[in-house]
mmCIF file of C-alpha atoms in Angstrom:
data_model
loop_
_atom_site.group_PDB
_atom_site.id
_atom_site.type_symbol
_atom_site.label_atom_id
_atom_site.label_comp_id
_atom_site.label_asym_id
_atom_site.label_seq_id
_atom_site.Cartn_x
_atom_site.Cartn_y
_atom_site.Cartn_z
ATOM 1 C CA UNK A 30 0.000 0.000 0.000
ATOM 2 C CA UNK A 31 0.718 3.521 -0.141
ATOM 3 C CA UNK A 32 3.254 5.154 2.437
ATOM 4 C CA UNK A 33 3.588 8.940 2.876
ATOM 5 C CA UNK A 34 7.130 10.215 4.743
ATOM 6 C CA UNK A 35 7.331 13.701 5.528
ATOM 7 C CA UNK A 36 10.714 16.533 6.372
ATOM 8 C CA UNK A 37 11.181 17.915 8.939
ATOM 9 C CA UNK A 38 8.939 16.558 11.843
ATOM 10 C CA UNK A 39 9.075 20.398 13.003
ATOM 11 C CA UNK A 40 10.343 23.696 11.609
ATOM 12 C CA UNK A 41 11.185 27.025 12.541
ATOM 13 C CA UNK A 42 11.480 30.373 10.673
ATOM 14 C CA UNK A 43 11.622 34.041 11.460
ATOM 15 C CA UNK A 44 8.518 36.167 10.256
ATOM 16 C CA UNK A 45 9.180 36.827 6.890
ATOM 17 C CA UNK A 46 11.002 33.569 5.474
ATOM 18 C CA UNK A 47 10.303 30.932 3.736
ATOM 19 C CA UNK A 48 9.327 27.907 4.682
ATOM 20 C CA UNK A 49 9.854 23.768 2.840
ATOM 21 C CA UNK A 50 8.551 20.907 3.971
ATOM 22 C CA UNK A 51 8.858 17.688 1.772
ATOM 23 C CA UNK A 52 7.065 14.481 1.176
ATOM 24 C CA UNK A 53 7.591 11.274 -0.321
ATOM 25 C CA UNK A 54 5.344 8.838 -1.977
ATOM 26 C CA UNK A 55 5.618 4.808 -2.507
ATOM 27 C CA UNK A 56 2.872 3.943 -5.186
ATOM 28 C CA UNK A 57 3.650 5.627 -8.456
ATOM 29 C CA UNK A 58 -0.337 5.352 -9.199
ATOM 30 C CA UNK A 59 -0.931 8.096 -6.794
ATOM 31 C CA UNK A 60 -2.342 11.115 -8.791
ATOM 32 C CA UNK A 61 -3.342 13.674 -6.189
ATOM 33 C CA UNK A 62 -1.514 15.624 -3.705
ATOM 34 C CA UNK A 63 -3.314 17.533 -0.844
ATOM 35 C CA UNK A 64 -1.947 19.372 1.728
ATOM 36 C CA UNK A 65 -3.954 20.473 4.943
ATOM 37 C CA UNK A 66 -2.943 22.812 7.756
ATOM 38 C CA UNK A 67 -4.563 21.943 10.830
ATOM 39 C CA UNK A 68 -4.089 24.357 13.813
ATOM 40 C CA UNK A 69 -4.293 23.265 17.472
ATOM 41 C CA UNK A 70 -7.521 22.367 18.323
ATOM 42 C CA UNK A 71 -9.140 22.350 15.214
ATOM 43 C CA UNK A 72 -9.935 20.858 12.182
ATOM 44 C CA UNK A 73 -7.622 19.915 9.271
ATOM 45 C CA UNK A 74 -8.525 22.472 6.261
ATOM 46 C CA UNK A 75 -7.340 21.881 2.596
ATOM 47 C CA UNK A 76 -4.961 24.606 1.645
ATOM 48 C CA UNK A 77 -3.322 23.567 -1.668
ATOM 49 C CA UNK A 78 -3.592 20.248 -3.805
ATOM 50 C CA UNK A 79 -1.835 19.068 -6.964
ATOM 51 C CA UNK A 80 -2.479 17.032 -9.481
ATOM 52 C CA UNK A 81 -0.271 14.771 -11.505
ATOM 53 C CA UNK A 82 -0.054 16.199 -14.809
ATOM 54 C CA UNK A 83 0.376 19.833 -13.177
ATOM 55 C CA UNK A 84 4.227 20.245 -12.090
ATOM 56 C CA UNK A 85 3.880 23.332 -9.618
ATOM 57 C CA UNK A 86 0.623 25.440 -8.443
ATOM 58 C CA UNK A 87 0.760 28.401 -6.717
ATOM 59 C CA UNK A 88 -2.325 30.364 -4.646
ATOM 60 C CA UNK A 89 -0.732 33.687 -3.191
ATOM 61 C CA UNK A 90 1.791 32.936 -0.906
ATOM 62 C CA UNK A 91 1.674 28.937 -1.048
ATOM 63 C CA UNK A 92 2.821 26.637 -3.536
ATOM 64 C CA UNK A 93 3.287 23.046 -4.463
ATOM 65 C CA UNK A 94 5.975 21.261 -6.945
ATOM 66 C CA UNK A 95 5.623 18.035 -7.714
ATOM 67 C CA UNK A 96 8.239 15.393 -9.249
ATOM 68 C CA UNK A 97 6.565 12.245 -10.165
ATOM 69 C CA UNK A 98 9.534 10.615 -11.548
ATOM 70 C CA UNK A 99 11.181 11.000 -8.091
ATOM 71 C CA UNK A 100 7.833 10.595 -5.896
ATOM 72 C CA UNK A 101 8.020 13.531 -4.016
ATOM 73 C CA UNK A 102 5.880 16.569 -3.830
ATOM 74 C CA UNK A 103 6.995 19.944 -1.536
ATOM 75 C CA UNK A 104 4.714 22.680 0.428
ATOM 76 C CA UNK A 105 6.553 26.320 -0.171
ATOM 77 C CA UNK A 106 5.644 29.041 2.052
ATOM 78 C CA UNK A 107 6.900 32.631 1.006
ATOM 79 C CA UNK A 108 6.809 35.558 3.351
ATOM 80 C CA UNK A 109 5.571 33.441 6.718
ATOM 81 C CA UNK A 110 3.797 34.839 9.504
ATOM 82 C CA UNK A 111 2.537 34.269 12.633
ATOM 83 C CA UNK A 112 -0.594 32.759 11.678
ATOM 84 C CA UNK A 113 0.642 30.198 8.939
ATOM 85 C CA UNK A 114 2.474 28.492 12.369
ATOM 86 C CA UNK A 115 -0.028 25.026 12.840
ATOM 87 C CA UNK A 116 0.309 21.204 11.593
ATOM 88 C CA UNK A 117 0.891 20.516 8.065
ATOM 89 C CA UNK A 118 -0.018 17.063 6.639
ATOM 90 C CA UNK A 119 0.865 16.436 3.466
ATOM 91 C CA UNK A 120 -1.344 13.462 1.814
ATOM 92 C CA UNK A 121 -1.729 11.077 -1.582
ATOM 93 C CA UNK A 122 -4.130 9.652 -3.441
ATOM 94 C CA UNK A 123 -5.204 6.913 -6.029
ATOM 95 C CA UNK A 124 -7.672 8.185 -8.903
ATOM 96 C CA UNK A 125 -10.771 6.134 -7.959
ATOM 97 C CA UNK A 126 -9.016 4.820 -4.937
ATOM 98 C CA UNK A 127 -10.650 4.870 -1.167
ATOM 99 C CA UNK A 128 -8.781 7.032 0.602
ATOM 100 C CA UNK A 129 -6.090 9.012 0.935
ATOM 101 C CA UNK A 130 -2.525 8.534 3.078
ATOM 102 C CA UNK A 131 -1.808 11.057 5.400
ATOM 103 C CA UNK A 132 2.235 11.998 6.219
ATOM 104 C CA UNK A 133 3.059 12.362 9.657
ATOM 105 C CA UNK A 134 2.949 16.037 9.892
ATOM 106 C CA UNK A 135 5.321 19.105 9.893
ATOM 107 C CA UNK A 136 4.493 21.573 13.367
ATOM 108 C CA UNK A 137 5.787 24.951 11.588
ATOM 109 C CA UNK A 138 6.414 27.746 14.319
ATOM 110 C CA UNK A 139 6.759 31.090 12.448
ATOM 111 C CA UNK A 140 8.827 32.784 15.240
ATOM 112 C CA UNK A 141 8.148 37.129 15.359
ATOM 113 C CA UNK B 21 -22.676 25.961 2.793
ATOM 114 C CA UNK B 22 -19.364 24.121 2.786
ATOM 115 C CA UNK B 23 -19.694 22.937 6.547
ATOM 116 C CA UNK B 24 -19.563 19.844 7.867
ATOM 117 C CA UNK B 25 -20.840 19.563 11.747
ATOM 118 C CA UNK B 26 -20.034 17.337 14.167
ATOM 119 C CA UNK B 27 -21.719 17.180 17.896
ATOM 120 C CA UNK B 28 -20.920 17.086 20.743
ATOM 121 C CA UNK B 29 -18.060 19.323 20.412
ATOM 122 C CA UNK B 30 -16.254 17.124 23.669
ATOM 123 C CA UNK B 31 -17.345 14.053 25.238
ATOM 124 C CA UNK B 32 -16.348 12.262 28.810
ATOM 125 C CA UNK B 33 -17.329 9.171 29.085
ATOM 126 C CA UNK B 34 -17.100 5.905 31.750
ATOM 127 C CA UNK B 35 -15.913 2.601 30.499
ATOM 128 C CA UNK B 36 -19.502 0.941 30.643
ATOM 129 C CA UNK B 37 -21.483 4.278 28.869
ATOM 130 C CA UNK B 38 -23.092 4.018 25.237
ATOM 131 C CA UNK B 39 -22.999 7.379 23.790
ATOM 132 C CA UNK B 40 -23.063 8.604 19.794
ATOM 133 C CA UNK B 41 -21.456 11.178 17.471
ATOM 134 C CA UNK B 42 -22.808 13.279 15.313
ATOM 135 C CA UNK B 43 -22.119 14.723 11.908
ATOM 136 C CA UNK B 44 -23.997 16.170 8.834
ATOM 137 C CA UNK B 45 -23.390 18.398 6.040
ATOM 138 C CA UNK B 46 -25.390 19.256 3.145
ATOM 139 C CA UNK B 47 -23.132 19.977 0.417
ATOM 140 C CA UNK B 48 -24.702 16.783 -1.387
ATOM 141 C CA UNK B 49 -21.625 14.888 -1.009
ATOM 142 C CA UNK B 50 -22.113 10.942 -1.375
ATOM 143 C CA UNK B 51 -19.077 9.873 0.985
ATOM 144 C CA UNK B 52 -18.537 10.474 4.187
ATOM 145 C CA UNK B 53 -15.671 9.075 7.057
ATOM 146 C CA UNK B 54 -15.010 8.649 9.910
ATOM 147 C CA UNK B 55 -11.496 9.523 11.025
ATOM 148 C CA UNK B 56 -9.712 9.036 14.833
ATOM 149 C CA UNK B 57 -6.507 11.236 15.675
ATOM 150 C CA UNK B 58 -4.310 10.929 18.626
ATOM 151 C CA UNK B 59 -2.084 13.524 19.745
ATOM 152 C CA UNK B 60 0.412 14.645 17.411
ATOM 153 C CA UNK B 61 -0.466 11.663 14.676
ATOM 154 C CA UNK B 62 -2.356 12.367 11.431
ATOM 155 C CA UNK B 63 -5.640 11.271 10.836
ATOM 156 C CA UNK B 64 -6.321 7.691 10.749
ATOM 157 C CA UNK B 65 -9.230 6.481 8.680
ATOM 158 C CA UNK B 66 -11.894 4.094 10.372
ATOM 159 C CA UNK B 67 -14.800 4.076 8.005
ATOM 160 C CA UNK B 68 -16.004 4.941 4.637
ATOM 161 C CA UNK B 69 -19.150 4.965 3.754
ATOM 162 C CA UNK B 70 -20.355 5.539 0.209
ATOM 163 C CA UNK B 71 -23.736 5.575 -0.961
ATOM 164 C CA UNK B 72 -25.292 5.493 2.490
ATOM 165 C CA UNK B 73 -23.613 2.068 2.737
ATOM 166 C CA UNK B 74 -20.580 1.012 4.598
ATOM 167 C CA UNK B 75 -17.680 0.608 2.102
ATOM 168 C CA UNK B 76 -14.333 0.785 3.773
ATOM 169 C CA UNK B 77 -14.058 -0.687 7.482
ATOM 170 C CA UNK B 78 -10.165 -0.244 8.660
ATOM 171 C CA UNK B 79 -10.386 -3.158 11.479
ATOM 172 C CA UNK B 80 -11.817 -1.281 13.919
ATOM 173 C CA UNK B 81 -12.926 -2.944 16.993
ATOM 174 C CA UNK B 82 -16.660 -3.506 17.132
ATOM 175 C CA UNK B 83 -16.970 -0.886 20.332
ATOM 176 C CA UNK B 84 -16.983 1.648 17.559
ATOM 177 C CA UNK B 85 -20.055 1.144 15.363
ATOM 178 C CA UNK B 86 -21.211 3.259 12.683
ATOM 179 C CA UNK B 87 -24.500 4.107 11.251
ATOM 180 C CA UNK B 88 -25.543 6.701 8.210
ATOM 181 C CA UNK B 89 -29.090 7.391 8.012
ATOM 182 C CA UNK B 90 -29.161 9.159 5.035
ATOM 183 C CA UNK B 91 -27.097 10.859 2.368
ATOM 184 C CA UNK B 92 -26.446 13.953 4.840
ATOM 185 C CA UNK B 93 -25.940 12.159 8.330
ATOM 186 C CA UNK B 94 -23.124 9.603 9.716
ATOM 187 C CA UNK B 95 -23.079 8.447 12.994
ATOM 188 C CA UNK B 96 -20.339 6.808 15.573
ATOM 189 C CA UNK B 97 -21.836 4.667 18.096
ATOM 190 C CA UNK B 98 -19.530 3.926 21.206
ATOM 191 C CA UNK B 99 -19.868 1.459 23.758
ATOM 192 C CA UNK B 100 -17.498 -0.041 26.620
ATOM 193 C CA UNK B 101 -14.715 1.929 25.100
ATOM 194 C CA UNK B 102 -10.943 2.011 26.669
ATOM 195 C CA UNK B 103 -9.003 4.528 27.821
ATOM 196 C CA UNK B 104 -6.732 4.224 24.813
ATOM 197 C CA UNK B 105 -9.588 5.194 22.763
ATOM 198 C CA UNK B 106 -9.785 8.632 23.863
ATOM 199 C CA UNK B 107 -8.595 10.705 21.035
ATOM 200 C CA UNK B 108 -10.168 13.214 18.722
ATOM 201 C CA UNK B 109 -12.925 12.038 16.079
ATOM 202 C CA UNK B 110 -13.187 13.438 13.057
ATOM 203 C CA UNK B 111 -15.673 13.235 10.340
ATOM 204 C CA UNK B 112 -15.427 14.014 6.732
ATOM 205 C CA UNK B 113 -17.172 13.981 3.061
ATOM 206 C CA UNK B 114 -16.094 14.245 -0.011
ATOM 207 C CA UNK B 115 -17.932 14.674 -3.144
ATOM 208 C CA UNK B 116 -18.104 10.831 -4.002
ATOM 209 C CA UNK B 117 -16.136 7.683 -2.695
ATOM 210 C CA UNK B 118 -12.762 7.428 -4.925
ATOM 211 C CA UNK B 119 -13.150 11.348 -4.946
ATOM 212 C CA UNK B 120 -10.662 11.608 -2.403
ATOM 213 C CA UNK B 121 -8.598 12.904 -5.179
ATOM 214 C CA UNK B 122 -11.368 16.097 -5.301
ATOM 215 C CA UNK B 123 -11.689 18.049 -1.704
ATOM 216 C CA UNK B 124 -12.366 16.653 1.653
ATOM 217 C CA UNK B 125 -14.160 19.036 4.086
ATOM 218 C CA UNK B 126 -13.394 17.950 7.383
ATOM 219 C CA UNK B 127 -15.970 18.468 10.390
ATOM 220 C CA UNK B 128 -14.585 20.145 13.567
ATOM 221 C CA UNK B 129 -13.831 16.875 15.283
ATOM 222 C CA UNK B 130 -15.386 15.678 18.633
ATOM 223 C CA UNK B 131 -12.801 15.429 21.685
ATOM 224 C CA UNK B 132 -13.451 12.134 23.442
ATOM 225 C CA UNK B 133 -12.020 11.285 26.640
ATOM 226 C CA UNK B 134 -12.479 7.540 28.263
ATOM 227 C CA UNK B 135 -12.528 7.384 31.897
#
């Protein structure tokens, strides 16, 4: 079955920078590529997704590359703040499959 | 309206109590889940139902037993659960089952403790 790693386990950045954080895929029939930041306490809310024949999307100050030949996918984060700090969980799914596979989550502190 | 509610927000709990979740939405989505997240793990998926009928159970013990009612309602029926079971429960649709390659809306979860 699918397995989702995700890097780092937790980050750190001043106001202002950016911010990576990396996943991994094992099934090369994945095809789409959520991420969701989930903030203590609440629920886990959709903030960018990719497909697999799109190699980057972008929405403001978020964005998404994706390499299927190498099976990884990355969360960028341009000019952080103090609100953007939360859980990220990076995911994949199979076209017409059941569900998707979570990673294990990036806690991003965006220090002021 | 892109919500999806789940009650009671929090929920205590003895060992020997039966007691139910909650969630609905009424976006018209045709799958809905049920997912259970410890501290500092992602979500882990327990069931899928699609069509109003149970389509994905992950091995979950039979203490946890779902129900949907109809196209907008899923339930999570709880008896003689164990401490380790505390965590929070999260529900979610999605537009159709396989569609978890369109959005998920995630409820706000219910906090269950087990005491």
């Amino acid at each position: 079955g699918e397995n989702v790693e995700q890097h780092p386990s937790t980050l750190s950045v001043q106001e202002g920078d950016s911010a990576v954080i990396k996943c991994t895929y094992s099934d090369s029939a994945s095809n789409y590529f959520p991420w969701y930041k989930q903030e203590l306490g609440k629920r886990p809310q959709l903030i960018i997704d990719i497909r697999s024949n799109v190699g980057e999307k972008k929405d403001q100050r978020i964005a998404v590359t994706l390499n299927k030949t190498a099976k990884h996918f990355s969360l960028h984060i341009t000019e952080t703040q103090p609100e953007d700090s939360a859980v990220y969980f990076c995911a994949a799914s199979i076209e017409y499959g059941q569900n998707f596979v979570f990673g294990p989550g990036t806690r991003l502190s965006v220090l002021p | 309206d892109t919500e999806v509610t789940q009650t009671p927000k929090h929920l205590v709990m003895g060992m020997t109590n039966k007691k139910s979740l909650k969630c609905e939405q009424h976006m018209g989505h045709r799958a809905m889940y049920w997912y259970k997240q410890k501290a500092k793990k992602p979500p882990e998926l327990m069931f899928v139902y699609s069509y109003e009928k149970l389509s994905i159970n992950e091995s979950v013990p039979s203490r946890f037993s779902p129900e949907c009612p109809n196209s907008s309602l899923l339930n999570l029926h709880l008896h003689a659960l164990q401490p380790e079971d505390s965590a929070l429960y999260l529900c979610a649709s999605s537009p159709r089952q396989g569609a978890m390659n369109t959005e998920a809306f995630f409820g706000q979860g219910t906090r269950l403790t087990v005491v």
